[in-house]
Amino acid sequence: REARNLAIVRSGFDAWRNGTGSPYDALADDATWEIAGNSAAARVYTSKEDFLANVIRPFNARMSARLIPTVRDTYTDGDTVIVFFDAQGTARDGLPYRNTYAWFLTMRDDKIVKASAFYDSTAFDDLWHRVTPAP
């Protein structure tokens, strides 16, 4: 089970890095995604669509060159996969965006059903408030 869960998450990160998909492809429709801390996006999202509509799509609309992850390490324990990674891209204003993330992903039936995400909220908020999303 741990090996299968880890393979699903790694495959999602490989697809993200290669521009052919993302870890969100494995997100269950009714998954919860918590962004911890005090950033502009910090809260619990109660579905895949809630999270994609309010964080991922607006984030991507602020980028001129997509965010590309570099995984530092992965850990697994039972149904939980932890991914520690850096990501960088270029915002629409030409400035780089760089951040470091830790995601705690709970898996069930080959899907991510719960996530808790941690990142540098200062870097995120700077992008979120500085750059207007593309229409």
Backbone as a printed PyTorch tensor [residue, N CA C, xyz], in Angstrom:
tensor([[[  0.8250,  -1.1940,   0.0000],
         [  0.0000,   0.0000,   0.0000],
         [  0.8680,   1.2570,   0.0000]],

        [[  1.8920,   1.2850,   0.8710],
         [  2.7620,   2.4560,   0.9220],
         [  3.4750,   2.6680,  -0.4100]],

        [[  3.9850,   1.5890,  -0.9920],
         [  4.6990,   1.7060,  -2.2710],
         [  3.7720,   2.2120,  -3.3700]],

        [[  2.5500,   1.7250,  -3.3900],
         [  1.5810,   2.1590,  -4.4060],
         [  1.2300,   3.6400,  -4.2320]],

        [[  0.9660,   4.0560,  -2.9850],
         [  0.6560,   5.4550,  -2.7160],
         [  1.8140,   6.3630,  -3.1210]],

        [[  3.0160,   5.9630,  -2.7630],
         [  4.2000,   6.7470,  -3.1090],
         [  4.3700,   6.8370,  -4.6250]],

        [[  4.1320,   5.7430,  -5.3240],
         [  4.2590,   5.7340,  -6.7910],
         [  3.2380,   6.6760,  -7.4350]],

        [[  2.0260,   6.7190,  -6.9190],
         [  0.9860,   7.6110,  -7.4590],
         [  1.4010,   9.0730,  -7.2870]],

        [[  1.8790,   9.4090,  -6.1000],
         [  2.2770,  10.7910,  -5.8290],
         [  3.5130,  11.1560,  -6.6550]],

        [[  4.4940,  10.2880,  -6.6930],
         [  5.6980,  10.5680,  -7.4970],
         [  5.3530,  10.7360,  -8.9680]],

        [[  4.4400,   9.9190,  -9.4660],
         [  4.0140,  10.0280, -10.8550],
         [  3.3710,  11.3890, -11.1160]],

        [[  2.5660,  11.8740, -10.1780],
         [  1.9520,  13.1880, -10.3030],
         [  2.9830,  14.3040, -10.3360]],

        [[  4.0110,  14.1930,  -9.5080],
         [  5.0710,  15.1950,  -9.5010],
         [  5.9210,  15.1150, -10.7740]],

        [[  6.1640,  13.9170, -11.2640],
         [  6.8880,  13.7670, -12.5330],
         [  6.1120,  14.4220, -13.6680]],

        [[  4.8000,  14.1930, -13.6980],
         [  3.9560,  14.7840, -14.7380],
         [  3.9430,  16.3110, -14.6270]],

        [[  3.9080,  16.8120, -13.4030],
         [  3.9360,  18.2650, -13.1780],
         [  5.2490,  18.8460, -13.7020]],

        [[  6.3560,  18.2250, -13.3110],
         [  7.6760,  18.6950, -13.7520],
         [  7.7880,  18.6690, -15.2810]],

        [[  7.2260,  17.6350, -15.9050],
         [  7.3220,  17.4660, -17.3570],
         [  6.2560,  18.2350, -18.1340]],

        [[  5.3080,  18.8400, -17.4210],
         [  4.2560,  19.6090, -18.0830],
         [  3.1600,  18.7600, -18.6990]],

        [[  3.0020,  17.5350, -18.1970],
         [  2.0050,  16.6180, -18.7670],
         [  0.8610,  16.2940, -17.8070]],

        [[  0.8360,  16.9180, -16.6450],
         [ -0.1940,  16.6510, -15.6460],
         [  0.2190,  17.2690, -14.3260]],

        [[ -0.3590,  16.7760, -13.2420],
         [ -0.0140,  17.3010, -11.9180],
         [ -0.4590,  16.3300, -10.8310]],

        [[  0.0030,  16.5490,  -9.6100],
         [ -0.4890,  15.7340,  -8.4970],
         [ -1.9890,  15.9040,  -8.2760]],

        [[ -2.5490,  17.0320,  -8.7320],
         [ -3.9780,  17.2810,  -8.5510],
         [ -4.8330,  16.3250,  -9.3680]],

        [[ -4.2390,  15.6590, -10.3480],
         [ -4.9810,  14.6590, -11.1250],
         [ -5.4460,  13.5080, -10.2310]],

        [[ -4.7230,  13.2620,  -9.1340],
         [ -5.0780,  12.1810,  -8.2100],
         [ -5.9420,  12.6640,  -7.0460]],

        [[ -6.3380,  13.9220,  -7.0790],
         [ -7.1510,  14.4800,  -6.0020],
         [ -8.6030,  14.0120,  -6.1480]],

        [[ -9.1350,  13.4230,  -5.0890],
         [-10.5360,  12.9820,  -5.0930],
         [-11.4450,  14.2000,  -5.1940]],

        [[-12.5920,  14.0380,  -5.8350],
         [-13.5350,  15.1520,  -6.0030],
         [-13.9630,  15.7490,  -4.6690]],

        [[-14.0820,  14.9280,  -3.6310],
         [-14.5290,  15.4010,  -2.3240],
         [-13.3840,  15.5780,  -1.3280]],

        [[-12.1560,  15.6830,  -1.8430],
         [-10.9890,  15.8470,  -0.9800],
         [-11.0360,  17.1820,  -0.2450]],

        [[-10.4180,  17.2140,   0.9200],
         [-10.1900,  18.4760,   1.6150],
         [ -8.7170,  18.8350,   1.4640]],

        [[ -8.4510,  20.1220,   1.2620],
         [ -7.0800,  20.6120,   1.1180],
         [ -6.9330,  21.8040,   2.0440]],

        [[ -6.0910,  21.6550,   3.0530],
         [ -5.8420,  22.7290,   4.0020],
         [ -4.5360,  23.4140,   3.6590]],

        [[ -4.5890,  24.7380,   3.5310],
         [ -3.3670,  25.5270,   3.4610],
         [ -3.2060,  26.1210,   4.8510]],

        [[ -2.1740,  25.6660,   5.5400],
         [ -1.9350,  26.0810,   6.9180],
         [ -1.3030,  27.4700,   6.9630]],

        [[ -1.4470,  28.1250,   8.0800],
         [ -0.7870,  29.3990,   8.2790],
         [ -1.7130,  30.5790,   8.0930]],

        [[ -1.1170,  31.6860,   7.6460],
         [ -1.8450,  32.9480,   7.5850],
         [ -1.7710,  33.6220,   6.2200]],

        [[ -1.4590,  32.8730,   5.1910],
         [ -1.3750,  33.4740,   3.8550],
         [ -2.7690,  33.8630,   3.3630]],

        [[ -2.7950,  34.5960,   2.2570],
         [ -4.0640,  35.0250,   1.6620],
         [ -4.9420,  33.8380,   1.2680]],

        [[ -4.3350,  32.6870,   1.0390],
         [ -5.0840,  31.4990,   0.6210],
         [ -5.2840,  30.4830,   1.7440]],

        [[ -4.8380,  30.8040,   2.9460],
         [ -4.9130,  29.8420,   4.0470],
         [ -6.3580,  29.6220,   4.4780]],

        [[ -6.7820,  28.3840,   4.3740],
         [ -8.0860,  27.9210,   4.8620],
         [ -8.2170,  26.4600,   4.4570]],

        [[ -9.3350,  25.8490,   4.8020],
         [ -9.6200,  24.4870,   4.3670],
         [-10.5540,  24.5630,   3.1610]],

        [[-10.1380,  23.9470,   2.0670],
         [-10.9460,  23.8520,   0.8490],
         [-11.6740,  22.5200,   0.9080]],

        [[-12.9570,  22.5220,   0.6220],
         [-13.7920,  21.3580,   0.9160],
         [-14.0530,  20.4390,  -0.2720]],

        [[-13.4260,  20.7320,  -1.4110],
         [-13.5390,  19.8470,  -2.5670],
         [-12.3970,  20.1410,  -3.5290]],

        [[-12.1950,  19.2470,  -4.4570],
         [-11.1800,  19.4530,  -5.4970],
         [-11.4800,  20.7450,  -6.2490]],

        [[-12.7230,  20.9340,  -6.6570],
         [-13.0870,  22.1160,  -7.4300],
         [-12.9130,  23.4010,  -6.6210]],

        [[-13.2680,  23.3820,  -5.3500],
         [-13.0810,  24.5280,  -4.4690],
         [-11.6130,  24.9370,  -4.4590]],

        [[-10.7290,  23.9750,  -4.2920],
         [ -9.2900,  24.2420,  -4.2420],
         [ -8.7630,  24.7220,  -5.5960]],

        [[ -9.1070,  24.0180,  -6.6620],
         [ -8.6180,  24.4090,  -7.9890],
         [ -9.1330,  25.7960,  -8.3870]],

        [[-10.4120,  26.0680,  -8.1250],
         [-11.0150,  27.3390,  -8.5270],
         [-10.4970,  28.5290,  -7.7310]],

        [[-10.1700,  28.3110,  -6.4640],
         [ -9.8070,  29.4320,  -5.6010],
         [ -8.3190,  29.5830,  -5.3420]],

        [[ -7.5270,  28.5690,  -5.6930],
         [ -6.0860,  28.6680,  -5.4800],
         [ -5.3020,  28.3700,  -6.7640]],

        [[ -5.4550,  27.1950,  -7.3080],
         [ -4.5860,  26.7630,  -8.4020],
         [ -4.8150,  27.5630,  -9.6840]],

        [[ -6.0410,  27.7030, -10.1250],
         [ -6.2790,  28.4680, -11.3640],
         [ -5.8890,  29.9400, -11.2070]],

        [[ -6.2700,  30.6150, -10.1020],
         [ -5.8220,  32.0050,  -9.9330],
         [ -4.2970,  32.1300,  -9.8060]],

        [[ -3.6710,  31.1440,  -9.1720],
         [ -2.2110,  31.1560,  -9.0820],
         [ -1.5980,  31.0440, -10.4770]],

        [[ -2.0360,  30.0520, -11.2380],
         [ -1.4820,  29.8490, -12.5830],
         [ -1.7310,  31.0550, -13.4870]],

        [[ -2.8410,  31.7580, -13.2760],
         [ -3.1530,  32.9470, -14.0760],
         [ -2.2220,  34.1180, -13.7570]],

        [[ -1.4750,  34.0050, -12.6770],
         [ -0.4940,  35.0230, -12.3090],
         [  0.9000,  34.7100, -12.8560]],

        [[  1.0340,  33.5730, -13.5070],
         [  2.3480,  33.1280, -13.9770],
         [  2.4760,  33.2730, -15.4950]],

        [[  3.6760,  33.6610, -15.9560],
         [  3.9530,  33.6750, -17.3940],
         [  4.7430,  32.4330, -17.7900]],

        [[  5.4800,  31.8760, -16.8630],
         [  6.1790,  30.6000, -17.0600],
         [  5.7870,  29.7160, -15.8870]],

        [[  5.2860,  28.5410, -16.1870],
         [  4.6630,  27.6790, -15.1780],
         [  5.5960,  27.3260, -14.0210]],

        [[  4.9800,  27.0060, -12.9240],
         [  5.6790,  26.5620, -11.7320],
         [  6.1970,  25.1520, -11.9700]],

        [[  7.4810,  24.9300, -11.6930],
         [  8.0850,  23.6120, -11.8870],
         [  8.6560,  23.1360, -10.5540]],

        [[  8.2500,  21.9460, -10.1030],
         [  8.7180,  21.4460,  -8.8110],
         [ 10.0310,  20.6690,  -8.9260]],

        [[ 10.7890,  20.7310,  -7.8390],
         [ 11.9680,  19.8900,  -7.6580],
         [ 11.8070,  19.2140,  -6.3000]],

        [[ 11.5570,  17.9260,  -6.3120],
         [ 11.3170,  17.1940,  -5.0680],
         [ 12.6330,  16.9950,  -4.3290]],

        [[ 12.6560,  17.3940,  -3.0770],
         [ 13.8200,  17.1580,  -2.2180],
         [ 13.7650,  15.7620,  -1.6170]],

        [[ 12.5550,  15.3920,  -1.1470],
         [ 12.4190,  14.0800,  -0.5150],
         [ 10.9470,  13.7180,  -0.3950]],

        [[ 10.6820,  12.4340,  -0.2890],
         [  9.3440,  11.9220,  -0.0380],
         [  9.4170,  10.9270,   1.1060]],

        [[  8.3290,  10.8470,   1.8360],
         [  8.2250,   9.9370,   2.9660],
         [  6.8480,   9.3010,   2.9000]],

        [[  6.7500,   8.0910,   3.3930],
         [  5.4410,   7.4550,   3.4480],
         [  5.3030,   6.6750,   4.7490]],

        [[  4.0890,   6.6830,   5.2710],
         [  3.7660,   5.9330,   6.4760],
         [  2.2850,   5.5940,   6.3950]],

        [[  2.0020,   4.3320,   6.1500],
         [  0.6090,   3.9180,   6.0160],
         [ -0.0490,   4.6050,   4.8380]],

        [[ -1.1330,   5.3230,   5.1000],
         [ -1.8800,   6.0100,   4.0490],
         [ -1.3760,   7.4300,   3.7860]],

        [[ -0.3170,   7.8430,   4.4610],
         [  0.1890,   9.2030,   4.3360],
         [  1.4690,   9.2490,   3.5150]],

        [[  1.4910,  10.1850,   2.5550],
         [  2.7000,  10.4700,   1.7850],
         [  3.0500,  11.9270,   2.0480]],

        [[  4.3000,  12.1800,   2.3990],
         [  4.7820,  13.5410,   2.6220],
         [  5.7590,  13.8740,   1.5130]],

        [[  5.5530,  15.0340,   0.9000],
         [  6.4480,  15.4910,  -0.1630],
         [  7.0390,  16.8280,   0.2650]],

        [[  8.3660,  16.8960,   0.2620],
         [  9.1050,  18.1150,   0.5810],
         [  9.7440,  18.5670,  -0.7190]],

        [[  9.3600,  19.7690,  -1.1950],
         [  9.8440,  20.1830,  -2.5130],
         [  9.9690,  21.6960,  -2.6400]],

        [[ 10.7720,  22.0890,  -3.6120],
         [ 10.9010,  23.4800,  -4.0230],
         [ 10.1610,  23.6210,  -5.3430]],

        [[  9.7230,  24.8350,  -5.6510],
         [  9.0960,  25.0840,  -6.9440],
         [  9.4300,  26.5060,  -7.3570]],

        [[  9.6070,  26.6620,  -8.6560],
         [  9.8670,  28.0080,  -9.1570],
         [  9.2880,  28.1910, -10.5390]],

        [[  8.9730,  29.4360, -10.8330],
         [  8.4350,  29.8260, -12.1230],
         [  8.6130,  31.3220, -12.2670]],

        [[  7.9880,  31.8980, -13.2820],
         [  8.0800,  33.3350, -13.5300],
         [  6.6830,  33.9320, -13.5390]],

        [[  6.5190,  34.9990, -12.7640],
         [  5.2370,  35.6880, -12.6930],
         [  5.0150,  36.5290, -13.9440]],

        [[  3.7820,  36.9370, -14.1490],
         [  3.4210,  37.7560, -15.3150],
         [  4.1650,  39.0830, -15.3540]],

        [[  4.6560,  39.5630, -14.2070],
         [  5.4050,  40.8170, -14.1880],
         [  6.8940,  40.6030, -14.4520]],

        [[  7.2720,  39.3640, -14.7940],
         [  8.6580,  39.0550, -15.1340],
         [  9.5370,  38.6710, -13.9600]],

        [[  9.0370,  38.7820, -12.7500],
         [  9.8280,  38.4320, -11.5740],
         [  9.7080,  36.9390, -11.2720]],

        [[ 10.7800,  36.3630, -10.7300],
         [ 10.7110,  34.9360, -10.3870],
         [  9.8390,  34.7140,  -9.1540]],

        [[  9.2110,  33.5540,  -9.1320],
         [  8.5050,  33.0870,  -7.9360],
         [  9.2010,  31.8060,  -7.5080]],

        [[  9.6260,  31.7790,  -6.2640],
         [ 10.2620,  30.5880,  -5.6900],
         [  9.6540,  30.3410,  -4.3190]],

        [[  9.4020,  29.0650,  -4.0250],
         [  8.8780,  28.7240,  -2.7140],
         [  9.2720,  27.2940,  -2.3840]],

        [[  9.2180,  26.9910,  -1.1050],
         [  9.4760,  25.6390,  -0.6060],
         [  8.2100,  25.1650,   0.0850]],

        [[  7.8460,  23.9200,  -0.1990],
         [  6.5840,  23.3610,   0.2560],
         [  6.7820,  22.0350,   0.9890]],

        [[  5.8610,  21.7380,   1.8840],
         [  5.7180,  20.4080,   2.4690],
         [  4.2340,  20.0670,   2.4050]],

        [[  3.9360,  18.9810,   1.7090],
         [  2.5570,  18.5100,   1.5880],
         [  2.4180,  17.1780,   2.3150]],

        [[  1.3930,  17.0680,   3.1450],
         [  1.0350,  15.8330,   3.8370],
         [ -0.2400,  15.3300,   3.1810]],

        [[ -0.1380,  14.2450,   2.4530],
         [ -1.2360,  13.7400,   1.6310],
         [ -1.7600,  12.4210,   2.1870]],

        [[ -3.0470,  12.3520,   2.4520],
         [ -3.6860,  11.1160,   2.8960],
         [ -4.3350,  10.4660,   1.6810]],

        [[ -3.9920,   9.2070,   1.4530],
         [ -4.4450,   8.4650,   0.2750],
         [ -5.5040,   7.4320,   0.6640]],

        [[ -6.4660,   7.2510,  -0.2460],
         [ -7.4370,   6.1690,  -0.1110],
         [ -7.8800,   5.7680,  -1.5170]],

        [[ -7.8210,   4.4890,  -1.8170],
         [ -8.2470,   3.9720,  -3.1210],
         [ -7.5720,   4.7050,  -4.2820]],

        [[ -6.2630,   4.9040,  -4.1550],
         [ -5.4300,   5.5310,  -5.1920],
         [ -5.7380,   6.9990,  -5.4310]],

        [[ -6.3940,   7.6470,  -4.4870],
         [ -6.7230,   9.0690,  -4.6000],
         [ -6.2380,   9.8150,  -3.3580]],

        [[ -5.9330,  11.0920,  -3.5390],
         [ -5.6320,  11.9660,  -2.4060],
         [ -6.9770,  12.4250,  -1.8470]],

        [[ -7.2390,  12.1010,  -0.5880],
         [ -8.5290,  12.4550,   0.0130],
         [ -8.4030,  13.5950,   1.0210]],

        [[ -7.1650,  13.8640,   1.4520],
         [ -6.9390,  14.9390,   2.4110],
         [ -5.5140,  15.4280,   2.2220]],

        [[ -5.3440,  16.7470,   2.2740],
         [ -4.0100,  17.3260,   2.1620],
         [ -3.8590,  18.4650,   3.1530]],

        [[ -2.6670,  18.5630,   3.6970],
         [ -2.2820,  19.7160,   4.5060],
         [ -1.0090,  20.2470,   3.8880]],

        [[ -1.0140,  21.5260,   3.5080],
         [  0.1070,  22.1240,   2.7980],
         [  0.7220,  23.2580,   3.6060]],

        [[  2.0400,  23.2820,   3.6000],
         [  2.8110,  24.3070,   4.2890],
         [  3.7680,  24.9290,   3.2850]],

        [[  3.9080,  26.2640,   3.3410],
         [  4.8420,  26.9650,   2.4580],
         [  5.1720,  28.3270,   3.0530]],

        [[  6.0930,  29.0490,   2.4040],
         [  6.4700,  30.3900,   2.8200],
         [  5.3420,  31.3380,   2.4160]],

        [[  4.5420,  31.7470,   3.3820],
         [  3.3850,  32.5750,   3.0720],
         [  3.7870,  33.9780,   2.6200]],

        [[  4.9400,  34.4640,   3.0290],
         [  5.3940,  35.7820,   2.5860],
         [  5.6200,  35.7810,   1.0850]],

        [[  6.3100,  34.7600,   0.5770],
         [  6.5580,  34.6630,  -0.8710],
         [  5.2440,  34.5070,  -1.6390]],

        [[  4.3570,  33.6680,  -1.1240],
         [  3.0680,  33.4650,  -1.7750],
         [  2.2610,  34.7610,  -1.8080]],

        [[  2.1300,  35.4050,  -0.6510],
         [  1.3220,  36.6240,  -0.5690],
         [  1.8790,  37.7360,  -1.4440]],

        [[  3.2010,  37.8280,  -1.5460],
         [  3.8050,  38.8270,  -2.4140],
         [  3.3100,  38.6360,  -3.8470]],

        [[  3.3680,  37.4120,  -4.3530],
         [  2.8800,  37.1180,  -5.7040],
         [  1.3780,  37.4010,  -5.8070]],

        [[  0.6220,  36.9010,  -4.8610],
         [ -0.8470,  36.9740,  -4.8860],
         [ -1.3360,  38.4140,  -4.9480]],

        [[ -0.6700,  39.3070,  -4.2090],
         [ -1.1070,  40.7080,  -4.1480],
         [ -0.4410,  41.5820,  -5.2150]],

        [[  0.7360,  41.2110,  -5.6650],
         [  1.5030,  42.0120,  -6.6230],
         [  1.0510,  41.8220,  -8.0560]],

        [[  0.6680,  40.5880,  -8.4130],
         [  0.4150,  40.2450,  -9.8100],
         [ -1.0870,  40.0610, -10.0520]],

        [[ -1.5950,  40.7550, -11.0560],
         [ -2.9940,  40.6070, -11.4590],
         [ -3.1260,  39.3700, -12.3270]],

        [[ -4.0920,  38.5030, -12.0480],
         [ -4.2670,  37.2970, -12.8770],
         [ -4.6370,  37.6520, -14.3230]],

        [[ -4.1580,  36.8870, -15.2510],
         [ -4.5650,  37.0230, -16.6510],
         [ -6.0370,  36.6580, -16.7560]],

        [[ -6.7570,  37.3040, -17.6720],
         [ -8.1930,  36.9870, -17.8140],
         [ -8.4060,  35.5640, -18.3290]]])
